[in-house]
Tab-separated table of C-alpha atoms in Angstrom:
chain	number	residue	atom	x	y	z
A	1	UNK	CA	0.000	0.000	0.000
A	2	UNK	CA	0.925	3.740	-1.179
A	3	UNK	CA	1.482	6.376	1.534
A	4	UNK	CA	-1.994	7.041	1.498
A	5	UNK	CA	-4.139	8.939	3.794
A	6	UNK	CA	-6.922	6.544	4.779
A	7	UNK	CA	-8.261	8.805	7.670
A	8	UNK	CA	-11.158	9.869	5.801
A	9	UNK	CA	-12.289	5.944	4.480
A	10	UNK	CA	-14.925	4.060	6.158
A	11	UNK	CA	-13.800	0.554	7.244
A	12	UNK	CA	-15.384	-1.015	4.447
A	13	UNK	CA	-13.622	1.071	2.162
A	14	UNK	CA	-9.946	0.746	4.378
A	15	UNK	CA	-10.552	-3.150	3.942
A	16	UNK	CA	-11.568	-3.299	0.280
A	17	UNK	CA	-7.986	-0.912	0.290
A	18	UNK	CA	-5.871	-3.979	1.716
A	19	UNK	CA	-7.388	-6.759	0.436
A	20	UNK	CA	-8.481	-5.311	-2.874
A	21	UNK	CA	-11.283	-7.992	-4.327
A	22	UNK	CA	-10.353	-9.903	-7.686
A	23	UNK	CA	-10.837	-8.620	-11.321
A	24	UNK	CA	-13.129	-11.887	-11.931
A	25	UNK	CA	-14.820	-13.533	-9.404
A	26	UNK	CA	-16.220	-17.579	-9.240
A	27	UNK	CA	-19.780	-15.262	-10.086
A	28	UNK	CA	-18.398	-13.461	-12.925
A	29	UNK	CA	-17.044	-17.108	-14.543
A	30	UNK	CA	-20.119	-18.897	-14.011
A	31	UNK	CA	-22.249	-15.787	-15.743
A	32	UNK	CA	-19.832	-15.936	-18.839
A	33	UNK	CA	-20.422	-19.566	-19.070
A	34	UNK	CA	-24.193	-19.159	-18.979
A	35	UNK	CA	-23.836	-16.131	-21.675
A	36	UNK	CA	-22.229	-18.405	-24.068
A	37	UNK	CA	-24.158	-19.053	-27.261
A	38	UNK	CA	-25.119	-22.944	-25.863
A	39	UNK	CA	-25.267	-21.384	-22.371
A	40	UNK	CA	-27.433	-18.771	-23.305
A	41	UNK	CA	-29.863	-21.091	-25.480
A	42	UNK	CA	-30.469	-22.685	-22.407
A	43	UNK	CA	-31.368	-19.765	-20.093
A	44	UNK	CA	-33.476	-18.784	-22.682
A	45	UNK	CA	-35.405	-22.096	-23.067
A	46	UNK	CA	-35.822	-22.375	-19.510
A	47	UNK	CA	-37.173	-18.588	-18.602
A	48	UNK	CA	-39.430	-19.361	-21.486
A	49	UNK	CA	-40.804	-22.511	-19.996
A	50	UNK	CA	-40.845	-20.373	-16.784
A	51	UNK	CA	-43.229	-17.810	-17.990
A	52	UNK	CA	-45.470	-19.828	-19.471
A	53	UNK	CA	-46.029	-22.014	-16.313
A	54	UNK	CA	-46.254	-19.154	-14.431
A	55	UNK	CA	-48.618	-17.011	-17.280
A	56	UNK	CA	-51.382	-20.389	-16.285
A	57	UNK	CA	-50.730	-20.084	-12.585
A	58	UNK	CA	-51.680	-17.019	-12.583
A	59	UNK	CA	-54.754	-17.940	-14.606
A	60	UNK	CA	-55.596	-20.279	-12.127
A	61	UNK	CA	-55.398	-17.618	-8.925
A	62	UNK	CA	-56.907	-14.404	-8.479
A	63	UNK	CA	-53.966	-12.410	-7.201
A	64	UNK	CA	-56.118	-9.896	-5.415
A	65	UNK	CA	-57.671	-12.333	-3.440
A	66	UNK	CA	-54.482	-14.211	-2.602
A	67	UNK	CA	-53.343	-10.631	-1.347
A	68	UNK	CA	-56.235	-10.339	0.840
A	69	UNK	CA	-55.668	-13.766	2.558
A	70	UNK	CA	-52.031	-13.080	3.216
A	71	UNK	CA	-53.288	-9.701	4.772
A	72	UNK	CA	-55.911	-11.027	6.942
A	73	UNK	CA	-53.018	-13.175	8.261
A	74	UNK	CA	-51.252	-10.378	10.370
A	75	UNK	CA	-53.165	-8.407	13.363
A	76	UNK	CA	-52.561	-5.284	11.777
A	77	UNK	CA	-53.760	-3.055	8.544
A	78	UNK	CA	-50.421	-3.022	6.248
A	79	UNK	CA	-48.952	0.494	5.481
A	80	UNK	CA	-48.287	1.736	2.302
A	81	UNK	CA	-45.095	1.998	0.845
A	82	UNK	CA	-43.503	4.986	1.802
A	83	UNK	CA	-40.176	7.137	0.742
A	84	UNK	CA	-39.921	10.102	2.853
A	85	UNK	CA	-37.671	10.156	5.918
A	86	UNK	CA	-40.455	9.145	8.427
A	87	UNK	CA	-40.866	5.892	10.270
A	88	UNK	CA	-43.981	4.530	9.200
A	89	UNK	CA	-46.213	1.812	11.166
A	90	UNK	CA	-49.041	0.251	11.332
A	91	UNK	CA	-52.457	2.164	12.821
A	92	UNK	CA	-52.351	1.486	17.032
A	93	UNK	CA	-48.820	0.983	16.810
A	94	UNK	CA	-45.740	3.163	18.050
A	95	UNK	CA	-42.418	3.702	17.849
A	96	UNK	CA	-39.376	4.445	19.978
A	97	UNK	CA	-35.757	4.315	19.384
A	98	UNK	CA	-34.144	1.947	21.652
A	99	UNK	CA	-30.323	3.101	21.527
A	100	UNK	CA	-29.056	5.916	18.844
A	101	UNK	CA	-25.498	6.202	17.957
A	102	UNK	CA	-23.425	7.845	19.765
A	103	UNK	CA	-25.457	7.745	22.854
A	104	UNK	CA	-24.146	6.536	26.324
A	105	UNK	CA	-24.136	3.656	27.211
A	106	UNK	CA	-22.563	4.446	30.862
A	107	UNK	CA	-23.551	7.264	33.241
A	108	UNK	CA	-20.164	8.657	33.137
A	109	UNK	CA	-20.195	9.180	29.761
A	110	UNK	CA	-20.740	12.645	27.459
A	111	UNK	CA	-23.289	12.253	24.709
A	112	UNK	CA	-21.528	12.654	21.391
A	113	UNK	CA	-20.446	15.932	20.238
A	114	UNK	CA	-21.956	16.693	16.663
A	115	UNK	CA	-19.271	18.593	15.444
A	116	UNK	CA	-15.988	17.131	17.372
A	117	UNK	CA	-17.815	13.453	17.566
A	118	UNK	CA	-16.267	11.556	20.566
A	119	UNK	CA	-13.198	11.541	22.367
A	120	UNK	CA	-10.959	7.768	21.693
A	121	UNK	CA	-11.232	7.328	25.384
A	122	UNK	CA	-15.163	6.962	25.305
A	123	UNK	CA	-15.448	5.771	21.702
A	124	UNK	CA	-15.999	2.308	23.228
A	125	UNK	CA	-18.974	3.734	26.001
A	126	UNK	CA	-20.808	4.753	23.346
A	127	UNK	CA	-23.441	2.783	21.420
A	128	UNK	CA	-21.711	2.815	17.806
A	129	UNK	CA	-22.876	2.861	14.266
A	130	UNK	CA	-23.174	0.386	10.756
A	131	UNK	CA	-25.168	-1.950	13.117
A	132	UNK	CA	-25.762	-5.183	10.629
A	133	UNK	CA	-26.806	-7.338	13.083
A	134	UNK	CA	-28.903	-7.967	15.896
A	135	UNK	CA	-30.350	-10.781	17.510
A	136	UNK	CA	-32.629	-11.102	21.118
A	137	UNK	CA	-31.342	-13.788	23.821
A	138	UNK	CA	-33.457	-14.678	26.758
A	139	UNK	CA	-31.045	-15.173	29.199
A	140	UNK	CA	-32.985	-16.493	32.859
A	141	UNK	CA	-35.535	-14.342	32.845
A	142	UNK	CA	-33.485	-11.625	31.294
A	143	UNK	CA	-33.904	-10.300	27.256
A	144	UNK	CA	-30.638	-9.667	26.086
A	145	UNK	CA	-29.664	-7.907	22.610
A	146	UNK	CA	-26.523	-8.161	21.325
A	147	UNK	CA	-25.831	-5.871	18.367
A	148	UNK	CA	-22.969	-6.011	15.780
A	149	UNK	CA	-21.416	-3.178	14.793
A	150	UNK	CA	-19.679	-3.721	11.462
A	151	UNK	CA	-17.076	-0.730	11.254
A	152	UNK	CA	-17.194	2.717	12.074
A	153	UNK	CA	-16.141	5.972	9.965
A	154	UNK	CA	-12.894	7.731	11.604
A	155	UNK	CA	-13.656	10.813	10.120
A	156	UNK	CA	-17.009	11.369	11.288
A	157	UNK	CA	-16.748	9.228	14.507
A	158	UNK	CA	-12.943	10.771	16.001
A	159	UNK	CA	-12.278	13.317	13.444
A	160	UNK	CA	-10.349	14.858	16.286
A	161	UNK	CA	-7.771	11.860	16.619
A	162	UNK	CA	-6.150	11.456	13.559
């Protein structure tokens, strides 16, 4: 690796950095052989054959009612799909964040500072970011959460310790 500042990368990026991923992948090999002009007279015979089964499937159910079935299923009226930057549920429901990032998670901790983000010392007090994964343990009669945080971003986390 170059002399290269990587202050300002995410982890994701600082990784893809030192272990750069190939030119052609196992994916990229097995598309190519699919694409070739035997390969590609298959995929076409068989997503034919797939429509048409699934043009007299459709024949055969009324969509809207299957719809209405899988919504009676669930104890609450579904929401539309929405793109703003509002949480959205379902009518008599509510919502609540349970830990945001950068909060504390000890008493003797300073919430994060917007601008100067948090000191190194208490960058590990804090309930961190790029959370993709949690899962819910019942632990005696205890419910336990355990969250993964995937990497964080230097620069916006400790852009004061760099």
């Amino acid at each position: 690796m170059t002399d290269t500042n990587t202050n300002h990368l995410s982890w994701d990026e600082w990784d893809e950095l030192q272990n750069p991923p190939p030119a052609v992948t196992d994916f990229d090999r097995v598309v190519e052989r699919a694409i070739s002009r035997r390969g590609f007279l298959g995929v076409l015979a068989m997503g034919s054959a797939a429509v048409a089964m699934g043009s007299v499937g459709n024949l055969m159910n009324s969509t809207s009612a299957q719809a209405q079935e899988a919504a009676s299923r669930f104890p609450f009226k579904p929401i539309a799909i929405a793109t703003d930057t509002t949480i959205h549920v379902p009518e008599g429901y509510s919502w609540r964040p349970l830990a945001k990032w950068g909060q504390p998670l000890f008493s003797n901790v300073a919430d994060i500072d917007p601008v100067n983000g948090v000191s190194l010392e208490a960058s590990d007090k804090v309930f961190g970011e790029n959370t993709d994964g949690m899962e819910s343990f019942l632990i005696g009669t205890h419910q336990v959460i355990a969250v993964n945080h995937e990497y964080v971003n230097n620069e916006t986390n400790l852009p004061n310790n760099e």
